[in-house]
PDB file of C-alpha atoms and ligand atoms in Angstrom:
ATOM      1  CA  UNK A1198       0.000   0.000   0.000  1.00 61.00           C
ATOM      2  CA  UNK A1199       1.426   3.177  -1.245  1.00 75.00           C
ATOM      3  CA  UNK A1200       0.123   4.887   1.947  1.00 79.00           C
ATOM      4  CA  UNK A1201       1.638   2.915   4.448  1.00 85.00           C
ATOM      5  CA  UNK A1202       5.107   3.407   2.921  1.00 86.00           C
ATOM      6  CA  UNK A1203       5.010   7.351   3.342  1.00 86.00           C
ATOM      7  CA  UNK A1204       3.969   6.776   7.335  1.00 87.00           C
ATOM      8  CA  UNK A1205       7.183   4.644   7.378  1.00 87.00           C
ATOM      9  CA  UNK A1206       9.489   6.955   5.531  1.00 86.00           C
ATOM     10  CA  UNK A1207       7.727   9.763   7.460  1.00 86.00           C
ATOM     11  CA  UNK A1208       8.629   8.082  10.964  1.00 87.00           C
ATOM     12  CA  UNK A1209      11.765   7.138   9.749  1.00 86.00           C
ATOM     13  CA  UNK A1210      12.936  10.690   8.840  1.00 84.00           C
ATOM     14  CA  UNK A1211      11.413  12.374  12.499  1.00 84.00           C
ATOM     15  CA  UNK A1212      13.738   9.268  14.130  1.00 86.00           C
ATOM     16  CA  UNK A1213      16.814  10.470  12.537  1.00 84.00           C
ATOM     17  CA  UNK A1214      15.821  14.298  13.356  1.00 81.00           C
ATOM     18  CA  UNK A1215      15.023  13.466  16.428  1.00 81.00           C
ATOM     19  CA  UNK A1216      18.560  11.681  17.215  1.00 81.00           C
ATOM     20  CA  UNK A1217      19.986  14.932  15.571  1.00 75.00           C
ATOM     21  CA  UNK A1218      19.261  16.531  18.282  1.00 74.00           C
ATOM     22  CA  UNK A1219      19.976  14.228  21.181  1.00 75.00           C
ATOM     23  CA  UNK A1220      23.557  14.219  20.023  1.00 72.00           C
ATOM     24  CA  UNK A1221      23.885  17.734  18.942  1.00 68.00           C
ATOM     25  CA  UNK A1222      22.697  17.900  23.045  1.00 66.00           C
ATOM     26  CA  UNK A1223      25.489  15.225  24.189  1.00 66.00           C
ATOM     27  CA  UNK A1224      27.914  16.857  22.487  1.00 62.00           C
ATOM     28  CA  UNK A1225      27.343  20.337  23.879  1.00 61.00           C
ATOM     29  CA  UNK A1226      27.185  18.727  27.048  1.00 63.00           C
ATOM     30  CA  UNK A1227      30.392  17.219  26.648  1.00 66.00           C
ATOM     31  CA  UNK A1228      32.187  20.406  25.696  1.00 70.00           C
ATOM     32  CA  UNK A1229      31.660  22.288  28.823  1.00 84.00           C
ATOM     33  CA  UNK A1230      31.711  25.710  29.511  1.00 89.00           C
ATOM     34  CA  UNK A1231      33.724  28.473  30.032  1.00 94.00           C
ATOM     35  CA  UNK A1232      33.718  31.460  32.114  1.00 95.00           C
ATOM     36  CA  UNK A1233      35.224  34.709  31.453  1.00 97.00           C
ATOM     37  CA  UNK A1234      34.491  37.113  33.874  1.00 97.00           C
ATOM     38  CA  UNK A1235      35.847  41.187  33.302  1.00 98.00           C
ATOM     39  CA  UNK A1236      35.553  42.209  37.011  1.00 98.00           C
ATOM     40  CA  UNK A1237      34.650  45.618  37.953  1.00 98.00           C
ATOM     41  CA  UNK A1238      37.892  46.523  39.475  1.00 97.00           C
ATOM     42  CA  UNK A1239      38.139  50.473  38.650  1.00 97.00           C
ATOM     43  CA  UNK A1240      41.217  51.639  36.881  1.00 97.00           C
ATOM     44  CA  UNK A1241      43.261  48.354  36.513  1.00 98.00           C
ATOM     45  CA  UNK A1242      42.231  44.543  35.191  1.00 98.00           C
ATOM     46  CA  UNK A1243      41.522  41.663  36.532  1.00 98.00           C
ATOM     47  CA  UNK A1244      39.992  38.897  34.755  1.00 98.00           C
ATOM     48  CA  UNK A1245      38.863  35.654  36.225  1.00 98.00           C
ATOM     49  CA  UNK A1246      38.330  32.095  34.005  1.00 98.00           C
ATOM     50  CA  UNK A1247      36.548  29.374  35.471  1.00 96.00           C
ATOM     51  CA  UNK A1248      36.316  26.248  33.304  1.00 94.00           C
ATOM     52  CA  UNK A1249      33.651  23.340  34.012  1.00 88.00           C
ATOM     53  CA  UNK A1250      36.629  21.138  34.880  1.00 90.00           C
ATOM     54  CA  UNK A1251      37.264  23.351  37.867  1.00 93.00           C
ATOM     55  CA  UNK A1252      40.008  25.509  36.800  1.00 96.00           C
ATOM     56  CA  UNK A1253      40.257  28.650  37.932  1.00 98.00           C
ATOM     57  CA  UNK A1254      42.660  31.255  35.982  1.00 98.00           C
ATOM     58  CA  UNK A1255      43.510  35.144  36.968  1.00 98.00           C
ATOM     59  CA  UNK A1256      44.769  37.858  34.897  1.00 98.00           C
ATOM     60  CA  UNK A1257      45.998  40.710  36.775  1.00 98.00           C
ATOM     61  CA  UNK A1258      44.620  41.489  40.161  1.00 98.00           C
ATOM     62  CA  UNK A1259      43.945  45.745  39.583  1.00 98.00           C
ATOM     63  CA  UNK A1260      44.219  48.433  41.644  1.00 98.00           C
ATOM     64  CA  UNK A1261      42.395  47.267  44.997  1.00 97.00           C
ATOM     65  CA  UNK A1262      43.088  44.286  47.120  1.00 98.00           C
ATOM     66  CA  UNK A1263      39.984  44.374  49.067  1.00 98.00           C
ATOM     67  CA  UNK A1264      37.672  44.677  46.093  1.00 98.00           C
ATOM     68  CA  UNK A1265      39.517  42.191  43.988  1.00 98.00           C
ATOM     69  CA  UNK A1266      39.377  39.516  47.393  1.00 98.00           C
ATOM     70  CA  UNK A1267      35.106  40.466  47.496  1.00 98.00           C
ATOM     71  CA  UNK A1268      34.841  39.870  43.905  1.00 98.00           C
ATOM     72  CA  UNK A1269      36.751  36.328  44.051  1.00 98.00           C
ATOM     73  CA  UNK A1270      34.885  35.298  46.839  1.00 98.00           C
ATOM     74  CA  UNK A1271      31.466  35.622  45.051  1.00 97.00           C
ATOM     75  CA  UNK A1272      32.867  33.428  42.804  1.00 97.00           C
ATOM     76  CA  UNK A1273      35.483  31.021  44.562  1.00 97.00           C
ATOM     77  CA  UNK A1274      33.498  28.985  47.529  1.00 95.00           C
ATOM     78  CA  UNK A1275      34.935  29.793  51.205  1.00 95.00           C
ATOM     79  CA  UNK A1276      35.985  25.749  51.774  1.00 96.00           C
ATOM     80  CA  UNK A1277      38.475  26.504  47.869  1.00 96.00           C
ATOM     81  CA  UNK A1278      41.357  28.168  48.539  1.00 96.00           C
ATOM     82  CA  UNK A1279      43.603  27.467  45.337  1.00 97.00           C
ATOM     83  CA  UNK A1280      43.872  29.095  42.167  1.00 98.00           C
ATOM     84  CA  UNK A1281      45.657  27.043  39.588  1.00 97.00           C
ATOM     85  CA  UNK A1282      46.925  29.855  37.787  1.00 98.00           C
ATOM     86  CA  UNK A1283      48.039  33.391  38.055  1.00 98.00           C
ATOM     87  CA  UNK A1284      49.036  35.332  35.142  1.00 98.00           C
ATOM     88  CA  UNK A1285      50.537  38.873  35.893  1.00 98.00           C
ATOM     89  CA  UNK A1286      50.424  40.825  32.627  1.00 98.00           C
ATOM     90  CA  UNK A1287      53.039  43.357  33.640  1.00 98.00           C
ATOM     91  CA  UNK A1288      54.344  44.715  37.473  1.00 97.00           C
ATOM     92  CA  UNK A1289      51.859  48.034  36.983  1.00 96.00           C
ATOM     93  CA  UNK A1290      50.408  48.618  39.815  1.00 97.00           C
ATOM     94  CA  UNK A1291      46.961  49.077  38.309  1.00 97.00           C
ATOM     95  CA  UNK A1292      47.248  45.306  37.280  1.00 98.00           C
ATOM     96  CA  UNK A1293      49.517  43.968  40.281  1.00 98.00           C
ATOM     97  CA  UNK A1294      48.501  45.074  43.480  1.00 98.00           C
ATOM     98  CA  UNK A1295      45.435  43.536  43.881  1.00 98.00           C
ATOM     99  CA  UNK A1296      47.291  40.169  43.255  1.00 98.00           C
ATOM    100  CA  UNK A1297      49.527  40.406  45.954  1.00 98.00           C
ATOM    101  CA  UNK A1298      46.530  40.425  48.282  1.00 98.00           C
ATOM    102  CA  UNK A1299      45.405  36.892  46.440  1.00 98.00           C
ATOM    103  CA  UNK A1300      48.404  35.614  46.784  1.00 97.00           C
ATOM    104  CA  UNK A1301      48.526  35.668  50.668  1.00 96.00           C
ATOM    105  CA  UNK A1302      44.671  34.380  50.841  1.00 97.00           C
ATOM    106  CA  UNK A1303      45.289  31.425  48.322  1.00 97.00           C
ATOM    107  CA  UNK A1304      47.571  28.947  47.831  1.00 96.00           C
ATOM    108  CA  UNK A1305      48.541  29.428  43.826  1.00 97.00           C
ATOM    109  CA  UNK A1306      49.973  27.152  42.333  1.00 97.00           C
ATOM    110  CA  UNK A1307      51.393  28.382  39.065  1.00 98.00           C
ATOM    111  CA  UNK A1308      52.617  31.997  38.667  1.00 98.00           C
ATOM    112  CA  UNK A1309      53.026  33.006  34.893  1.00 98.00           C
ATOM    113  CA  UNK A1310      54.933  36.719  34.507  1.00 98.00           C
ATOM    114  CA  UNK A1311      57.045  38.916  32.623  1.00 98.00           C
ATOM    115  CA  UNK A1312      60.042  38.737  35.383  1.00 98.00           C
ATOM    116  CA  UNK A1313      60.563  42.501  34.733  1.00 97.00           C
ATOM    117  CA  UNK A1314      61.592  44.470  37.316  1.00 96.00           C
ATOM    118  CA  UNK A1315      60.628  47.572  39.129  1.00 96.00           C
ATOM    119  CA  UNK A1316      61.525  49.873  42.214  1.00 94.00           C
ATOM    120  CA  UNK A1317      57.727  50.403  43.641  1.00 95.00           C
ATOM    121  CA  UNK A1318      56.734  49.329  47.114  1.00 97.00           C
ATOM    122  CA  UNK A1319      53.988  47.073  45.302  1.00 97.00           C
ATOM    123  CA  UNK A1320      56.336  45.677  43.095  1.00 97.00           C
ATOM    124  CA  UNK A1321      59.003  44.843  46.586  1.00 97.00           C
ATOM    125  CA  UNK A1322      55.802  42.616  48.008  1.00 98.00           C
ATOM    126  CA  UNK A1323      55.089  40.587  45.149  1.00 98.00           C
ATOM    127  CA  UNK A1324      58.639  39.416  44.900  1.00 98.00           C
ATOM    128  CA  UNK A1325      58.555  38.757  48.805  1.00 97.00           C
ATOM    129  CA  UNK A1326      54.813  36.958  47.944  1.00 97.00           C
ATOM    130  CA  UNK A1327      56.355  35.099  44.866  1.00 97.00           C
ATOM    131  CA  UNK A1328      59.143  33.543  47.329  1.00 96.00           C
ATOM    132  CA  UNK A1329      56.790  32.627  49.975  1.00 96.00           C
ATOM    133  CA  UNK A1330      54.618  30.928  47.623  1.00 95.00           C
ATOM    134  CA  UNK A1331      57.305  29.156  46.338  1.00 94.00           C
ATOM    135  CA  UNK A1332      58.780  28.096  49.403  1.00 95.00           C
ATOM    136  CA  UNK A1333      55.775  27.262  51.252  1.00 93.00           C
ATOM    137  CA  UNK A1334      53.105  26.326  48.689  1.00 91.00           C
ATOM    138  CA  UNK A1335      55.718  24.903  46.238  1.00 95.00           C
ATOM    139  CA  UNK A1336      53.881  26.993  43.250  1.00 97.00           C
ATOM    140  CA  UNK A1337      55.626  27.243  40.094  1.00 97.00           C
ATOM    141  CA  UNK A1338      56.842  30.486  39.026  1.00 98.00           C
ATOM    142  CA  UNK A1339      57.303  30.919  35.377  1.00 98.00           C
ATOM    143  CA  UNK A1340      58.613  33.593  33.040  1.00 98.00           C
ATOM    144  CA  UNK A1341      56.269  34.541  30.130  1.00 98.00           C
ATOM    145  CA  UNK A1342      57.732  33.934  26.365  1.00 98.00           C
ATOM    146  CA  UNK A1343      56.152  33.160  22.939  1.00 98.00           C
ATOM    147  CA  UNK A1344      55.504  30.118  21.960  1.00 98.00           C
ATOM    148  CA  UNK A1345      54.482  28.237  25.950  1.00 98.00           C
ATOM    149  CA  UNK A1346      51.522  27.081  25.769  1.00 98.00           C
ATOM    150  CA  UNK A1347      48.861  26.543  28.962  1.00 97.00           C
ATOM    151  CA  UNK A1348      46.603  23.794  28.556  1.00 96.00           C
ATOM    152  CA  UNK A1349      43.108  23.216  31.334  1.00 94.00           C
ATOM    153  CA  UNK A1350      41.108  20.948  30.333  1.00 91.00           C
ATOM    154  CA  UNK A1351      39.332  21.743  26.944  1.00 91.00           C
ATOM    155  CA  UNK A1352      40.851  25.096  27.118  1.00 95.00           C
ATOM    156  CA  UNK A1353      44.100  26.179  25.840  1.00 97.00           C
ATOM    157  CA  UNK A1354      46.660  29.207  26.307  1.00 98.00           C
ATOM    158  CA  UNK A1355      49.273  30.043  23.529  1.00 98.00           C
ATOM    159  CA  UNK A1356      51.738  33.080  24.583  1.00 98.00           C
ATOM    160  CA  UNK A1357      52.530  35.364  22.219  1.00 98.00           C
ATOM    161  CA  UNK A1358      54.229  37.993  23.421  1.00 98.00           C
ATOM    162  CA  UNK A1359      57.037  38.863  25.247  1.00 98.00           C
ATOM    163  CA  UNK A1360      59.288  37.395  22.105  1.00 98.00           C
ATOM    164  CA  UNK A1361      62.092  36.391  24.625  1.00 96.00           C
ATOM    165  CA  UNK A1362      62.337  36.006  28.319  1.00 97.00           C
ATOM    166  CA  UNK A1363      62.571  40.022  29.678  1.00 96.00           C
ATOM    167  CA  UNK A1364      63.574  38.382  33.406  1.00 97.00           C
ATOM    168  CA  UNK A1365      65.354  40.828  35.719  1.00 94.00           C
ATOM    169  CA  UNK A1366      65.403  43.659  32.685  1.00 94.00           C
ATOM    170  CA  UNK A1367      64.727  47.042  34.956  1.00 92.00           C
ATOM    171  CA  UNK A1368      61.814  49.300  34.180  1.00 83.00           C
ATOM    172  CA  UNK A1369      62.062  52.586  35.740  1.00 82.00           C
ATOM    173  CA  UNK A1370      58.871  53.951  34.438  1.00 82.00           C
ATOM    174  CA  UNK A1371      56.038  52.187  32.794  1.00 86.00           C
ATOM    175  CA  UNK A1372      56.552  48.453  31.556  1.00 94.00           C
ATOM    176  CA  UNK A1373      53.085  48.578  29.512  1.00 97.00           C
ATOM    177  CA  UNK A1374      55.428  47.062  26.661  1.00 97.00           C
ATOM    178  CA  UNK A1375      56.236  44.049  28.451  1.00 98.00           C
ATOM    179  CA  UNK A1376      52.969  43.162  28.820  1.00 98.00           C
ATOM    180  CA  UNK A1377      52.182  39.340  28.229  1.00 98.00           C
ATOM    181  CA  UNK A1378      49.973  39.025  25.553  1.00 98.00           C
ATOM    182  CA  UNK A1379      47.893  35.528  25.159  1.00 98.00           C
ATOM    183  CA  UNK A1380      45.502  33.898  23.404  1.00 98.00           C
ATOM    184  CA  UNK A1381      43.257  31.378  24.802  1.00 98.00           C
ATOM    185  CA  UNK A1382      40.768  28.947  22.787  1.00 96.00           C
ATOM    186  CA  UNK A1383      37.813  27.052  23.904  1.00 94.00           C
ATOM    187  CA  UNK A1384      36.480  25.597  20.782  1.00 90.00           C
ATOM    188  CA  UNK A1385      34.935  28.010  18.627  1.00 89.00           C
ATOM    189  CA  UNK A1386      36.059  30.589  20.870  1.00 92.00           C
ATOM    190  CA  UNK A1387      38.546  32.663  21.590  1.00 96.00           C
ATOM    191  CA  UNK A1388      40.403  35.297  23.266  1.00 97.00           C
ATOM    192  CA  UNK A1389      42.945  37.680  23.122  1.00 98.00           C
ATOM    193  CA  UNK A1390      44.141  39.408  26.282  1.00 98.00           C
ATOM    194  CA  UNK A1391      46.692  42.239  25.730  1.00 98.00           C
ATOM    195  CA  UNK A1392      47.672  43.326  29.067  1.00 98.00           C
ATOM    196  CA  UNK A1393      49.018  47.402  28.420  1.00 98.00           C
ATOM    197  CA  UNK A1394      50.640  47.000  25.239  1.00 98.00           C
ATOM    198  CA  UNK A1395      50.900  49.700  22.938  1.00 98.00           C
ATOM    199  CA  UNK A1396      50.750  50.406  19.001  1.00 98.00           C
ATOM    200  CA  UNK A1397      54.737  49.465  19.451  1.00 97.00           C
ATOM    201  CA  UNK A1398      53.407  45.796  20.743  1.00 98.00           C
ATOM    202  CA  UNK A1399      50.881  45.432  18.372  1.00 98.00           C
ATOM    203  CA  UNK A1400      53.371  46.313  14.989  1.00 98.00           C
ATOM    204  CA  UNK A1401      55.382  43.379  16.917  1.00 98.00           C
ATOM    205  CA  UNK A1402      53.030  40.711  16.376  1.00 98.00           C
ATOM    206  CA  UNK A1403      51.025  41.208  13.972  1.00 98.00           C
ATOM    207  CA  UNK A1404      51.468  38.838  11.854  1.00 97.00           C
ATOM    208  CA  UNK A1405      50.817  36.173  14.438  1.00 98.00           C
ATOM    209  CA  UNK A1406      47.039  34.292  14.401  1.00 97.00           C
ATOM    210  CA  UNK A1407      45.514  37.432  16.271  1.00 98.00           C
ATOM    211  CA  UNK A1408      41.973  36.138  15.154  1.00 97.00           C
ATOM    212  CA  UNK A1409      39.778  36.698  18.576  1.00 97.00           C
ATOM    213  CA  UNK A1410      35.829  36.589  18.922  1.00 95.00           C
ATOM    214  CA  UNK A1411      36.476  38.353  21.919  1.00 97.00           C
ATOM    215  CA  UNK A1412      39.470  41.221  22.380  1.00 98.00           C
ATOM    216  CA  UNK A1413      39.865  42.693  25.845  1.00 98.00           C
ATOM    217  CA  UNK A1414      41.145  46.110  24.613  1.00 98.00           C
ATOM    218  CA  UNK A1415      44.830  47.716  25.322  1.00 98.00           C
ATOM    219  CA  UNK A1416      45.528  49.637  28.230  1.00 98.00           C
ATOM    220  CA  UNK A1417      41.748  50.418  29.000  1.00 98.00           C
ATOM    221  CA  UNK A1418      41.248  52.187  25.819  1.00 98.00           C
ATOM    222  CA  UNK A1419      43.949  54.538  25.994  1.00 98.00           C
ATOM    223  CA  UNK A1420      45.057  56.249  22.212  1.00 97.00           C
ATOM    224  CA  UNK A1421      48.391  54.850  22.542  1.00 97.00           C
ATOM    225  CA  UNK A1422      46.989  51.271  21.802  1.00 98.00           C
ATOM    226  CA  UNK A1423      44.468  49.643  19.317  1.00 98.00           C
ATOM    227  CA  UNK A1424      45.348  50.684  15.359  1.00 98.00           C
ATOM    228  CA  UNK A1425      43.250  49.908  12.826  1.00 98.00           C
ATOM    229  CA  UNK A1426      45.830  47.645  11.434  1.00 98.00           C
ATOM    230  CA  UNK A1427      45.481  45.325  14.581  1.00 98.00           C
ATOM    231  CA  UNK A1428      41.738  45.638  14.646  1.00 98.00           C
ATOM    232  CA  UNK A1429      41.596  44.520  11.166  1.00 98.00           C
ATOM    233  CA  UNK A1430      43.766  41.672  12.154  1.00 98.00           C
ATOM    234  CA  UNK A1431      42.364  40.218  15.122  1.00 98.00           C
ATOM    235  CA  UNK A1432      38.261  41.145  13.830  1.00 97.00           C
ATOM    236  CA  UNK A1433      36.557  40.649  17.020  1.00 97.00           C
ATOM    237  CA  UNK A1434      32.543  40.576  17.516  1.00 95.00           C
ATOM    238  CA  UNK A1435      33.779  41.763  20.995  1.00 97.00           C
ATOM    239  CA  UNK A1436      35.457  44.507  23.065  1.00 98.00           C
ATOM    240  CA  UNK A1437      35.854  44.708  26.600  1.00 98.00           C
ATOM    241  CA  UNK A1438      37.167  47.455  28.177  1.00 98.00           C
ATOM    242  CA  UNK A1439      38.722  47.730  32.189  1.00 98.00           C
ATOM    243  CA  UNK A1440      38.318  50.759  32.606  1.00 97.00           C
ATOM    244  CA  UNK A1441      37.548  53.067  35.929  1.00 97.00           C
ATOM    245  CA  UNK A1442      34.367  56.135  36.083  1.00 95.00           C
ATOM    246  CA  UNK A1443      35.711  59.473  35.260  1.00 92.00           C
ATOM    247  CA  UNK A1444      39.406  58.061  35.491  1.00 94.00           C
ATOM    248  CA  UNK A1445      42.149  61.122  35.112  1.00 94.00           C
ATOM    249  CA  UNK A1446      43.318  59.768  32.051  1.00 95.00           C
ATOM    250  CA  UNK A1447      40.345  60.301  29.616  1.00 94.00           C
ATOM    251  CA  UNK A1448      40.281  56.534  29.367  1.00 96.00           C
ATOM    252  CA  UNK A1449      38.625  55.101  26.570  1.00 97.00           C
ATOM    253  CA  UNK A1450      40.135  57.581  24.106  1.00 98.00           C
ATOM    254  CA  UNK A1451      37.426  58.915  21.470  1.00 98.00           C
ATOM    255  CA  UNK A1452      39.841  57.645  18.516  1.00 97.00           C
ATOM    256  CA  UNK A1453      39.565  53.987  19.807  1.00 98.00           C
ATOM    257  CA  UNK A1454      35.822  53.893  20.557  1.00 98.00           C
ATOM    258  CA  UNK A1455      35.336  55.321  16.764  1.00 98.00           C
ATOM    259  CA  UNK A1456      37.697  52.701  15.457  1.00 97.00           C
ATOM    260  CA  UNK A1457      35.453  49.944  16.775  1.00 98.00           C
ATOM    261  CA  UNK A1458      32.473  51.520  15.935  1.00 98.00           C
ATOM    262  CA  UNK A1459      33.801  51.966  12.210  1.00 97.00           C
ATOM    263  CA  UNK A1460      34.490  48.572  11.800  1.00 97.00           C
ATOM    264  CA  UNK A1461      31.109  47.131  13.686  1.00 97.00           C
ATOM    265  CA  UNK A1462      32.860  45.897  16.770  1.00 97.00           C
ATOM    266  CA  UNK A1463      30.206  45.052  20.025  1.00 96.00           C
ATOM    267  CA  UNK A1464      31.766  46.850  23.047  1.00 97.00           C
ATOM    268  CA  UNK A1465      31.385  46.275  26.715  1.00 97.00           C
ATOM    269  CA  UNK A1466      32.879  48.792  29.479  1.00 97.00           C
ATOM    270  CA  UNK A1467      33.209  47.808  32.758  1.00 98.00           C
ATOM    271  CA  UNK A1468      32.505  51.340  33.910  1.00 97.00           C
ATOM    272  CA  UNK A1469      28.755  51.446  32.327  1.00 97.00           C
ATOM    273  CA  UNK A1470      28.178  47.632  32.708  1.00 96.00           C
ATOM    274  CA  UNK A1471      29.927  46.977  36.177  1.00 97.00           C
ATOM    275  CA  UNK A1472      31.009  42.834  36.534  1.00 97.00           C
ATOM    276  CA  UNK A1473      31.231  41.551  32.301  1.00 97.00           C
ATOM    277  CA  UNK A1474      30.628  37.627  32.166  1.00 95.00           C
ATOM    278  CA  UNK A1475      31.126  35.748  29.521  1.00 95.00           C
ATOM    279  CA  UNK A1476      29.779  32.389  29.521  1.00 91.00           C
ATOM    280  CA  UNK A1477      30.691  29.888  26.711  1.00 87.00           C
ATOM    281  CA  UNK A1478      29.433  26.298  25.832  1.00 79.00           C
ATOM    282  CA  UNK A1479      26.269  24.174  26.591  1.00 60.00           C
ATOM    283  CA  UNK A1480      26.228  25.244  22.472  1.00 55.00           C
ATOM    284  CA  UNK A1481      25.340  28.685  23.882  1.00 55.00           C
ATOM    285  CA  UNK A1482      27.014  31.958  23.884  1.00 63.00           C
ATOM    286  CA  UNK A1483      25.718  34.961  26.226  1.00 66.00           C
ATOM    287  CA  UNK A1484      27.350  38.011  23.892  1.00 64.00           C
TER     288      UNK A1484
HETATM  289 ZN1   ZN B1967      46.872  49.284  33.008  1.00 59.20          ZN
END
């Protein structure tokens, strides 16, 4: 009966839509997620990743210890007190001090940074932390150069910049272009954090695989950083910028907020949208 053999092909074909999407499911499921979190921090950075393995990443620390300890807290639960890894773009203070105030709550157990050296006070404790940790939590300090590569689970690291190991090289004033730039990848996605580098920086390595969905923008939107040229290079549907309220410094500059507008880039400031979370996987994306 001609009938009966469309019912069959019909149930047939809903069967194999219908397992479609069970394993399009399991495999979302299987991928995890991944959390990117631009804290609030005022005039500094500080960027927390949380994968659904359990690993728990921070980039800088900013400006203020005791905001930087409330923020981790609401996401770290009281009975945790490790971080796997600590990355410390450059010793700035707007992107160190804070972490000098994690590293005598938790026990850290890898330290990635640029090994440059400065004369602050702030800069003085985190060498004294850096030692302690080492002695007494056995973490593993390591200097930043192209070419390591971080691995956590399903997500993975690449360092790109500095080009060679800056260890013990003095900085008297800034060291914005020392700044450890990586790029991490979770699937589909990916990231490019640039620390404080400058146009200088950017010239540097641009013709490395810049491609980022997401780009957490140069020294908090400052002129100095973020041509066109690496724009056009690294084409992000994102921008996030760390960047304090009526800061002294006129931070974002109005060249680099028309840049991204001109070339249709999404951005997110941590001064008009406080705490930025980005949440990847579950074959979702909150951005
Ligand atoms: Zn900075």
């Amino acid at each position: 009966m001609k009938w009966k053999r469309k019912i069959f092909i019909l149930i047939i074909f809903f069967l194999i839509l219908a397992n479609f999407f069970i394993w399009k499911e399991i495999f979302a499921l299987s991928r995890g997620f991944l959390k990117v979190i631009f804290f609030d921090i005022g005039q500094g950075d500080a960027i927390f990743i949380e994968t659904s393995q359990g690993h728990q990443i921070l980039i800088d620390g900013g400006p203020s210890g005791k905001k930087l300890l409330e923020k981790l807290s609401n996401q770290i639960p009281f009975w945790d007190k490790t971080i796997d890894l600590v990355i410390l773009t450059h010793p700035d203070y707007d992107h160190l001090a804070g972490l000098n105030y994690v590293l005598n709550r938790y026990k850290v157990e890898n330290i990635l940074w640029n090994g440059v050296e400065k004369d602050t006070k702030t800069f003085g404790y985190w060498k004294e932390n850096l030692d302690t940790e080492r002695k007494e939590d056995k973490a593993r300090v390591v200097i930043a150069q192209k070419g390591q590569k971080i691995k956590a689970g399903k997500v993975e690291i690449f360092i790109l910049y500095p080009l060679e190991n800056l260890e013990n090289k003095f900085f008297k004033g800034t060291s914005n272009d020392t700044s450890i730039v990586a790029k991490l990848l979770f699937f589909e996605n990916t990231f490019l954090f640039t620390g404080d580098i400058t146009k200088k920086v950017e010239k540097k390595i641009l013709e490395f695989d810049l491609g980022a969905t997401v780009l957490k923008i140069a020294h908090h939107g400052s002129k100095v950083s973020t041509s066109k040229e690496f724009l056009e290079k690294v084409q992000p549907r994102l921008a996030v910028i760390s960047v304090s309220e009526n800061n002294a410094y006129g931070h974002p500059h109005q060249e680099v907020l028309s840049n991204l507008e001109e070339f249709g880039i999404k951005v997110l400031r941590t001064d008009q949208e406080g705490d930025i979370k980005i949440i990847q996987g579950y074959g979702v994306s909150n951005f």
